[in-house]
mmCIF file of C-alpha atoms in Angstrom:
data_model
loop_
_atom_site.group_PDB
_atom_site.id
_atom_site.type_symbol
_atom_site.label_atom_id
_atom_site.label_comp_id
_atom_site.label_asym_id
_atom_site.label_seq_id
_atom_site.Cartn_x
_atom_site.Cartn_y
_atom_site.Cartn_z
ATOM 1 C CA ASP D 197 9.134 -4.519 -17.467
ATOM 2 C CA PRO D 198 8.680 -4.794 -13.605
ATOM 3 C CA TYR D 199 9.922 -8.350 -13.722
ATOM 4 C CA ALA D 200 13.202 -7.776 -15.460
ATOM 5 C CA PRO D 201 15.255 -7.339 -12.372
ATOM 6 C CA LEU D 202 13.797 -10.583 -10.921
ATOM 7 C CA ALA D 203 14.580 -12.410 -14.108
ATOM 8 C CA ALA D 204 18.150 -11.066 -13.993
ATOM 9 C CA ALA D 205 18.548 -12.131 -10.412
ATOM 10 C CA LEU D 206 17.226 -15.648 -11.106
ATOM 11 C CA ALA D 207 19.358 -16.002 -14.259
ATOM 12 C CA ASP D 208 22.449 -15.060 -12.029
ATOM 13 C CA ALA D 209 21.441 -17.424 -9.365
ATOM 14 C CA HIS D 210 21.135 -20.419 -11.655
ATOM 15 C CA GLY D 211 23.430 -23.271 -11.039
ATOM 16 C CA ARG D 212 25.029 -21.505 -8.068
ATOM 17 C CA SER D 213 25.272 -23.869 -5.212
ATOM 18 C CA ARG D 214 23.187 -22.599 -2.306
ATOM 19 C CA PHE D 215 24.752 -24.649 0.525
ATOM 20 C CA GLY D 216 26.808 -27.394 -0.784
ATOM 21 C CA GLY D 217 24.459 -29.980 0.723
ATOM 22 C CA TRP D 218 20.904 -30.589 1.910
ATOM 23 C CA ARG D 219 19.363 -28.738 4.559
ATOM 24 C CA ASN D 220 16.206 -29.249 6.549
ATOM 25 C CA VAL D 221 15.371 -25.544 6.829
ATOM 26 C CA PRO D 222 14.491 -23.280 4.116
ATOM 27 C CA SER D 223 17.021 -20.618 3.092
ATOM 28 C CA ARG D 224 16.730 -16.912 3.917
ATOM 29 C CA PRO D 225 15.824 -14.807 0.775
ATOM 30 C CA GLN D 226 18.617 -13.659 -1.298
ATOM 31 C CA THR D 227 18.757 -10.148 -2.495
ATOM 32 C CA LYS D 228 20.143 -8.500 -5.664
ATOM 33 C CA ARG D 229 20.241 -4.716 -6.471
ATOM 34 C CA TYR D 230 20.010 -3.188 -9.765
ATOM 35 C CA ALA D 231 19.889 0.214 -11.332
ATOM 36 C CA VAL D 232 17.339 0.452 -13.900
ATOM 37 C CA ALA D 233 16.644 3.878 -15.785
ATOM 38 C CA GLY D 234 18.233 5.708 -12.944
ATOM 39 C CA GLU D 235 16.170 3.873 -10.196
ATOM 40 C CA GLU D 236 17.591 1.461 -7.593
ATOM 41 C CA ILE D 237 15.515 -1.813 -7.367
ATOM 42 C CA GLU D 238 16.098 -4.606 -4.886
ATOM 43 C CA VAL D 239 14.584 -8.034 -5.669
ATOM 44 C CA ARG D 240 14.340 -11.219 -3.418
ATOM 45 C CA TYR D 241 14.321 -14.811 -4.195
ATOM 46 C CA ARG D 242 14.962 -17.947 -2.293
ATOM 47 C CA HIS D 243 16.244 -21.365 -3.032
ATOM 48 C CA THR D 244 13.816 -24.227 -2.282
ATOM 49 C CA ARG D 245 14.567 -27.488 -0.593
ATOM 50 C CA ALA D 246 14.060 -29.237 -3.925
ATOM 51 C CA GLY D 247 16.841 -27.188 -5.546
ATOM 52 C CA GLY D 248 14.590 -24.743 -7.431
ATOM 53 C CA LEU D 249 14.038 -21.028 -7.048
ATOM 54 C CA GLU D 250 11.024 -19.119 -5.777
ATOM 55 C CA ALA D 251 9.947 -15.478 -5.387
ATOM 56 C CA ASP D 252 6.983 -13.973 -3.694
ATOM 57 C CA GLY D 253 3.840 -14.010 -5.909
ATOM 58 C CA VAL D 254 5.686 -15.357 -8.886
ATOM 59 C CA ARG D 255 6.115 -18.871 -9.913
ATOM 60 C CA VAL D 256 9.427 -19.803 -11.369
ATOM 61 C CA VAL D 257 8.801 -22.224 -14.122
ATOM 62 C CA ARG D 258 12.331 -22.284 -15.499
ATOM 63 C CA ALA D 259 15.486 -20.301 -14.821
ATOM 64 C CA ASP D 260 18.895 -20.663 -16.459
ATOM 65 C CA ALA D 261 21.562 -18.349 -17.361
ATOM 66 C CA ARG D 262 19.995 -17.224 -20.535
ATOM 67 C CA LEU D 263 16.192 -17.769 -20.131
ATOM 68 C CA VAL D 264 13.760 -17.343 -17.329
ATOM 69 C CA VAL D 265 10.270 -18.220 -17.526
ATOM 70 C CA LEU D 266 7.970 -16.821 -14.721
ATOM 71 C CA GLU D 267 4.136 -17.443 -14.260
ATOM 72 C CA VAL D 268 2.553 -14.195 -13.163
ATOM 73 C CA ASP D 269 -1.284 -14.431 -12.469
ATOM 74 C CA GLY D 270 -1.501 -17.572 -14.470
ATOM 75 C CA VAL D 271 0.346 -16.219 -17.597
ATOM 76 C CA ARG D 272 3.662 -17.510 -18.502
ATOM 77 C CA ARG D 273 6.315 -14.826 -19.419
ATOM 78 C CA ASN D 274 9.731 -15.510 -21.078
ATOM 79 C CA PHE D 275 12.747 -13.306 -20.288
ATOM 80 C CA GLU D 276 15.882 -13.666 -22.477
ATOM 81 C CA VAL D 277 18.828 -12.718 -20.414
ATOM 82 C CA ALA D 278 22.254 -11.428 -21.715
ATOM 83 C CA ARG D 279 25.067 -10.208 -19.506
ATOM 84 C CA TYR D 280 28.019 -7.931 -20.414
ATOM 85 C CA GLY D 281 30.032 -7.359 -17.211
ATOM 86 C CA ASP D 282 27.820 -5.474 -14.932
ATOM 87 C CA GLU D 283 25.427 -4.563 -17.554
ATOM 88 C CA ILE D 284 22.418 -7.006 -18.085
ATOM 89 C CA HIS D 285 20.019 -6.954 -20.890
ATOM 90 C CA VAL D 286 16.550 -8.680 -20.120
ATOM 91 C CA ASN D 287 14.332 -8.565 -23.238
ATOM 92 C CA THR D 288 14.307 -4.773 -23.898
ATOM 93 C CA THR D 289 15.242 -3.660 -20.377
ATOM 94 C CA ARG D 290 18.626 -2.607 -19.543
ATOM 95 C CA LEU D 291 19.877 -3.063 -15.931
ATOM 96 C CA THR D 292 23.183 -2.412 -13.920
ATOM 97 C CA ALA D 293 24.139 -4.928 -11.238
ATOM 98 C CA LEU D 294 24.960 -2.965 -8.047
ATOM 99 C CA PRO D 295 27.363 -4.312 -5.694
ATOM 100 C CA ARG D 296 25.953 -6.433 -2.772
ATOM 101 C CA PHE D 297 28.012 -4.599 -0.247
ATOM 102 C CA PRO D 298 28.375 -0.921 -1.058
ATOM 103 C CA ASP D 299 31.741 0.643 -0.075
ATOM 104 C CA PRO D 300 31.126 2.109 3.433
ATOM 105 C CA THR D 301 33.669 4.900 2.864
ATOM 106 C CA ALA D 302 31.958 6.157 -0.098
ATOM 107 C CA GLN D 303 28.969 7.108 2.274
ATOM 108 C CA HIS D 304 30.912 9.166 4.512
ATOM 109 C CA THR D 305 32.913 12.456 4.498
ATOM 110 C CA PRO D 306 36.718 12.495 3.945
ATOM 111 C CA GLY D 307 38.524 11.977 7.160
ATOM 112 C CA SER D 308 35.848 9.655 8.659
ATOM 113 C CA LEU D 309 37.317 6.913 10.957
ATOM 114 C CA LEU D 310 35.196 3.721 10.470
ATOM 115 C CA ALA D 311 35.227 0.648 12.557
ATOM 116 C CA PRO D 312 37.698 -1.897 10.929
ATOM 117 C CA MET D 313 36.057 -4.773 12.560
ATOM 118 C CA PRO D 314 32.965 -5.512 14.853
ATOM 119 C CA GLY D 315 33.986 -5.002 18.482
ATOM 120 C CA THR D 316 33.708 -3.077 21.678
ATOM 121 C CA VAL D 317 35.148 0.537 22.177
ATOM 122 C CA VAL D 318 37.249 0.027 25.236
ATOM 123 C CA ARG D 319 38.655 3.590 25.677
ATOM 124 C CA VAL D 320 38.985 6.960 24.069
ATOM 125 C CA ALA D 321 42.191 8.954 24.135
ATOM 126 C CA GLU D 322 42.521 10.995 27.253
ATOM 127 C CA GLY D 323 41.148 14.574 26.973
ATOM 128 C CA LEU D 324 39.875 13.910 23.256
ATOM 129 C CA SER D 325 36.796 15.909 22.410
ATOM 130 C CA VAL D 326 35.147 17.503 19.467
ATOM 131 C CA GLY D 327 37.414 20.563 18.410
ATOM 132 C CA ALA D 328 40.690 19.012 19.452
ATOM 133 C CA ALA D 329 43.685 19.151 17.215
ATOM 134 C CA VAL D 330 45.027 15.892 16.309
ATOM 135 C CA ARG D 331 48.182 14.677 14.551
ATOM 136 C CA ALA D 332 48.224 12.141 11.645
ATOM 137 C CA GLY D 333 48.782 8.651 13.106
ATOM 138 C CA GLU D 334 47.731 9.671 16.604
ATOM 139 C CA PRO D 335 45.812 7.143 18.451
ATOM 140 C CA LEU D 336 42.180 8.311 19.122
ATOM 141 C CA LEU D 337 40.430 5.173 20.422
ATOM 142 C CA TRP D 338 40.851 1.568 20.975
ATOM 143 C CA LEU D 339 38.586 -1.337 19.947
ATOM 144 C CA GLU D 340 38.661 -4.899 21.569
ATOM 145 C CA ALA D 341 37.793 -7.564 19.091
ATOM 146 C CA MET D 342 38.581 -11.331 19.508
ATOM 147 C CA LYS D 343 40.276 -10.603 22.973
ATOM 148 C CA MET D 344 42.727 -8.181 21.421
ATOM 149 C CA GLU D 345 42.955 -4.382 21.403
ATOM 150 C CA HIS D 346 43.185 -2.433 18.091
ATOM 151 C CA LYS D 347 44.322 1.156 17.947
ATOM 152 C CA VAL D 348 42.265 3.551 15.682
ATOM 153 C CA VAL D 349 44.428 6.390 14.613
ATOM 154 C CA ALA D 350 43.774 9.869 13.005
ATOM 155 C CA PRO D 351 44.163 9.423 9.307
ATOM 156 C CA VAL D 352 45.345 13.011 8.784
ATOM 157 C CA ALA D 353 46.337 15.998 10.966
ATOM 158 C CA GLY D 354 43.432 18.302 11.595
ATOM 159 C CA THR D 355 40.511 18.962 13.945
ATOM 160 C CA LEU D 356 38.325 16.228 15.504
ATOM 161 C CA SER D 357 34.810 17.479 14.168
ATOM 162 C CA ALA D 358 32.819 14.588 15.492
ATOM 163 C CA LEU D 359 33.170 11.821 18.077
ATOM 164 C CA HIS D 360 30.564 9.068 17.891
ATOM 165 C CA ALA D 361 32.500 6.363 19.810
ATOM 166 C CA VAL D 362 32.094 5.953 23.715
ATOM 167 C CA PRO D 363 33.724 3.406 25.983
ATOM 168 C CA GLY D 364 31.608 0.237 26.197
ATOM 169 C CA GLN D 365 29.878 0.843 22.831
ATOM 170 C CA GLN D 366 29.454 -2.176 20.520
ATOM 171 C CA VAL D 367 30.173 -1.237 17.002
ATOM 172 C CA THR D 368 29.728 -3.132 13.667
ATOM 173 C CA VAL D 369 32.254 -3.159 10.896
ATOM 174 C CA GLY D 370 32.070 0.145 8.908
ATOM 175 C CA ALA D 371 30.484 2.065 11.807
ATOM 176 C CA LEU D 372 31.475 5.784 11.954
ATOM 177 C CA LEU D 373 33.509 6.386 14.971
ATOM 178 C CA ALA D 374 34.841 9.833 14.640
ATOM 179 C CA VAL D 375 35.674 12.558 11.826
ATOM 180 C CA VAL D 376 38.875 14.442 11.574
ATOM 181 C CA GLN D 377 38.919 17.414 9.196
ATOM 182 C CA GLU D 378 42.012 18.738 7.616
ATOM 183 C CA PRO D 379 42.609 22.431 8.108
#
């Protein structure tokens, strides 16, 4: 059922305080990701000013932890929701909740140096270039964040196979800075 992931997200959102108080501006859409039959699906919904929930093109009639009622094209549809850890059953559809923020290290090759925080690359070790041999723990570059400098060191001894950081570059947390390959 194409609305099962939305029903799962709305059931999960039920009762969760959105801000802890009243706000005059509407909230940004919330997103949830699920795996359904090997396919990754992302759904969006938003909290309304009145404390309810809404989703594009679908009217949310009721949403609690076990029952979600949606009105789609004028037809009301009931979704019974049961949760077992990360696995969610919505009527006959089985979904797996995916993490909101995937682990950035899982997306990179071993030896990848990722920015531990947002900041600015202030300098790169003198003479450092692709192909250079590095020792484990050797400082490769420095980031400035919150008016402090932070060393980024080689995780292992090996060869620098990629260098993506340049002085003055702004980086976000998890940005790939360099890659050190073990021999």
